[in-house]
CSV table of C-alpha atoms in Angstrom, one decimal:
chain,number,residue,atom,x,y,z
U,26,UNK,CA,9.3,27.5,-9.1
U,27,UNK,CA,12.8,25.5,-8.9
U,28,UNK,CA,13.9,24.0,-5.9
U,29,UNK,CA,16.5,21.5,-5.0
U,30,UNK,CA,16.2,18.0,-3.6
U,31,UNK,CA,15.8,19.2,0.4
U,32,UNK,CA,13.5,22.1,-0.2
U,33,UNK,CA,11.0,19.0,-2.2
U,34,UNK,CA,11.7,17.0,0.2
U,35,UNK,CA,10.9,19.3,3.3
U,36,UNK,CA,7.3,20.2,1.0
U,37,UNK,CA,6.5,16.5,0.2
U,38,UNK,CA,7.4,15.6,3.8
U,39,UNK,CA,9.6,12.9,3.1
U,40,UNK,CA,13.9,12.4,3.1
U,41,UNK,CA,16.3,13.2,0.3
U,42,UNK,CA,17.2,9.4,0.4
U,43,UNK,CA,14.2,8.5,-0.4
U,44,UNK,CA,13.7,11.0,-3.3
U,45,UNK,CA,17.2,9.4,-4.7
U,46,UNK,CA,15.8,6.5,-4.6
U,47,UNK,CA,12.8,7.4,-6.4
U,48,UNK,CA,15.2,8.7,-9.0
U,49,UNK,CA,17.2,5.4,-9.1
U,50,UNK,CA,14.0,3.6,-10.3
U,51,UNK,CA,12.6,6.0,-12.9
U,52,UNK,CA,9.7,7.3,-11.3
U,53,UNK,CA,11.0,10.9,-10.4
U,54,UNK,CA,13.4,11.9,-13.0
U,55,UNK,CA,15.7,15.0,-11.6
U,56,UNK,CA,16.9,17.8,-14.1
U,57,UNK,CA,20.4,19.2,-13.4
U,58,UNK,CA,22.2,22.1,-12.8
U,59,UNK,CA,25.5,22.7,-14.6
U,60,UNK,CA,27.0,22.1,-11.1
U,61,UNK,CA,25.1,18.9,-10.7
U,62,UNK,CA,22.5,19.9,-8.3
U,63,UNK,CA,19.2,18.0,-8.9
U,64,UNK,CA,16.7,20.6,-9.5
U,65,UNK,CA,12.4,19.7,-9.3
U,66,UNK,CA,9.3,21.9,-9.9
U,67,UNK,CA,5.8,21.7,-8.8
U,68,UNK,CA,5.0,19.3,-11.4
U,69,UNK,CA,7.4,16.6,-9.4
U,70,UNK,CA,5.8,17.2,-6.3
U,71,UNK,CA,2.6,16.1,-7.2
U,72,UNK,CA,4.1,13.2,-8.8
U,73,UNK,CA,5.4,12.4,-5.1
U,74,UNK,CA,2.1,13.3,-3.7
U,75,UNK,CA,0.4,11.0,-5.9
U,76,UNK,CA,3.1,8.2,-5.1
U,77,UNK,CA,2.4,9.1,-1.4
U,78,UNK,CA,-0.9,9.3,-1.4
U,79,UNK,CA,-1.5,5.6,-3.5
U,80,UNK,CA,1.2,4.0,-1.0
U,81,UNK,CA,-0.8,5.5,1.8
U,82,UNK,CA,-3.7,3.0,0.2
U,83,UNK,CA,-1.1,0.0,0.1
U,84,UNK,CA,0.1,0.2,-3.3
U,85,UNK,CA,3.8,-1.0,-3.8
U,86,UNK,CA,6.4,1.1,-5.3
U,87,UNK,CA,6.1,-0.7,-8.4
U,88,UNK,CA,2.1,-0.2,-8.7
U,89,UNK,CA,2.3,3.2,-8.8
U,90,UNK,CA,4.5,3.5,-11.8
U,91,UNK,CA,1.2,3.7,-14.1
U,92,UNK,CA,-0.5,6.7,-12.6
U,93,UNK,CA,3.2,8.5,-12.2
U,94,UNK,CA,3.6,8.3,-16.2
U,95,UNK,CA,-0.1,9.0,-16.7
U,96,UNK,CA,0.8,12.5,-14.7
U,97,UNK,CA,3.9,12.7,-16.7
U,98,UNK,CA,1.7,12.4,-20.1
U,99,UNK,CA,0.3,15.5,-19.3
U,100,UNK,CA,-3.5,14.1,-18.0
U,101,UNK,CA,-4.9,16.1,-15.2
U,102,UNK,CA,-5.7,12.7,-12.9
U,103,UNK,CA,-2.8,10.5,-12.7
U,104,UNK,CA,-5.7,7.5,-12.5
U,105,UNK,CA,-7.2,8.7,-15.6
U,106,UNK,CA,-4.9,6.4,-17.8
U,107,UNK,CA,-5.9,2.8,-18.3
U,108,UNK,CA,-2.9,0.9,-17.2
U,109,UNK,CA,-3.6,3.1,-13.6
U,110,UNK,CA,-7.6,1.9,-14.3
U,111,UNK,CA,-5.7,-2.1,-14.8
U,112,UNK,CA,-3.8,-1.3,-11.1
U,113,UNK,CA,-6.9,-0.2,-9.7
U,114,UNK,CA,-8.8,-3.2,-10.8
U,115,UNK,CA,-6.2,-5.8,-10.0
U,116,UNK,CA,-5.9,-3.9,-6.8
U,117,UNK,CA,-9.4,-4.4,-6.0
U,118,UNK,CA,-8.8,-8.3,-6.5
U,119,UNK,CA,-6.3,-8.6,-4.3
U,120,UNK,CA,-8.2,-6.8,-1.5
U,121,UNK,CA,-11.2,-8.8,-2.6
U,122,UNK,CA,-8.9,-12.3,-1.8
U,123,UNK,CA,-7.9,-11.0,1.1
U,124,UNK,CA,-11.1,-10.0,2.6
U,125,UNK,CA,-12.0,-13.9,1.8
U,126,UNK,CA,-9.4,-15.4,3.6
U,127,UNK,CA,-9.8,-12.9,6.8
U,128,UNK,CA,-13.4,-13.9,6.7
U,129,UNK,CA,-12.4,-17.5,6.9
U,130,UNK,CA,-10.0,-16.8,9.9
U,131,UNK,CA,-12.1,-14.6,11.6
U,132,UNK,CA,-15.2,-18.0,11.1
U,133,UNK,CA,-12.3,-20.1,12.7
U,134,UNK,CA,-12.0,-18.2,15.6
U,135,UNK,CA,-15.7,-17.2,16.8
U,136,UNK,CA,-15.9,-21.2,16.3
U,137,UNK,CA,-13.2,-21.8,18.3
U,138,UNK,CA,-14.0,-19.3,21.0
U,139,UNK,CA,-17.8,-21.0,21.1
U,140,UNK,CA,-16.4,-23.9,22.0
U,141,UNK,CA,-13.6,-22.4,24.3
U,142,UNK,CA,-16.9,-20.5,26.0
U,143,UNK,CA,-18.8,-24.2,26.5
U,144,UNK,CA,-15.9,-25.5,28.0
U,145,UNK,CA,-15.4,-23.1,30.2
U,146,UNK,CA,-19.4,-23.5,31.4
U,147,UNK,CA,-18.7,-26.9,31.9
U,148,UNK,CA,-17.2,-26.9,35.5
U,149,UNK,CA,-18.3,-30.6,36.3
U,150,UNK,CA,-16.0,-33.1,36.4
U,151,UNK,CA,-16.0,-34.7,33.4
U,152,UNK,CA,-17.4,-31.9,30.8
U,153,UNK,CA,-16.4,-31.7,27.7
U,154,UNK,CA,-12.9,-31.3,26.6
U,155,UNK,CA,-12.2,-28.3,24.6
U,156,UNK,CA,-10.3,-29.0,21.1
U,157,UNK,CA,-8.4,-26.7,19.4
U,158,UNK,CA,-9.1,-26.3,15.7
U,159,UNK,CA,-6.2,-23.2,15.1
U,160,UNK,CA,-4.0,-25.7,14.3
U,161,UNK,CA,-5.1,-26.7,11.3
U,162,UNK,CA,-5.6,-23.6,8.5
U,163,UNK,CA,-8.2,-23.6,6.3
U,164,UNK,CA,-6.6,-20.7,4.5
């Protein structure tokens, strides 16, 4: 089935502008009429589905150039390829780093907030003084 850029659009649930721009970086290639209209079929809109759906999971633009051309090569999975098994992993790292360093934050602050708690206990005159540790970033 052919349709034109606003019908895909409308189905993908996305904007025109956005499908253009798609175009501009060579991930959905648009067929034209001899008028000039951009013309897609159902094989583009699960290429934006897929692109959708992996930037739903916080891949870039860019990162999901792999699985497009491993639809685009014909394979049933567009993570079946390995340069989309290469984002996967590096993608994995990077969530991996990131888990760390939240880890480390979220150490930081039950630390603070311990000693936030003690001060607060401390009514008397003279109890300890709480000290701020935010400041300084251990990540």
């Amino acid at each position: 089935m052919r349709m034109r850029i606003g019908e895909l659009a409308a189905r993908a649930g996305t904007t025109t502008r956005t499908l253009r721009y798609y175009e501009a970086r060579g991930l959905l290639p648009a067929r034209r009429t001899g008028n000039g209209y951009r013309t897609y079929d159902e094989s583009d809109l699960r290429l934006l589905r897929q692109i959708r759906t992996l930037q739903d999971f916080g891949f870039d633009l860019e990162e999901t150039r792999p699985f497009v051309e491993c639809l685009r090569a014909g394979h049933p999975e567009g993570d079946s390829c390995p340069a989309s098994l290469a984002v996967y992993r590096r993608k994995l790292d990077e969530l991996d780093s990131l888990i760390d360093q939240l880890s480390t934050v979220r150490e930081t602050v039950a630390r603070q907030l311990a000693r936030a708690e003690l001060a607060a206990e401390a009514e008397a005159p003279g109890g300890p003084e709480p000290s701020c540790e935010l400041g300084r970033h251990p990540w």
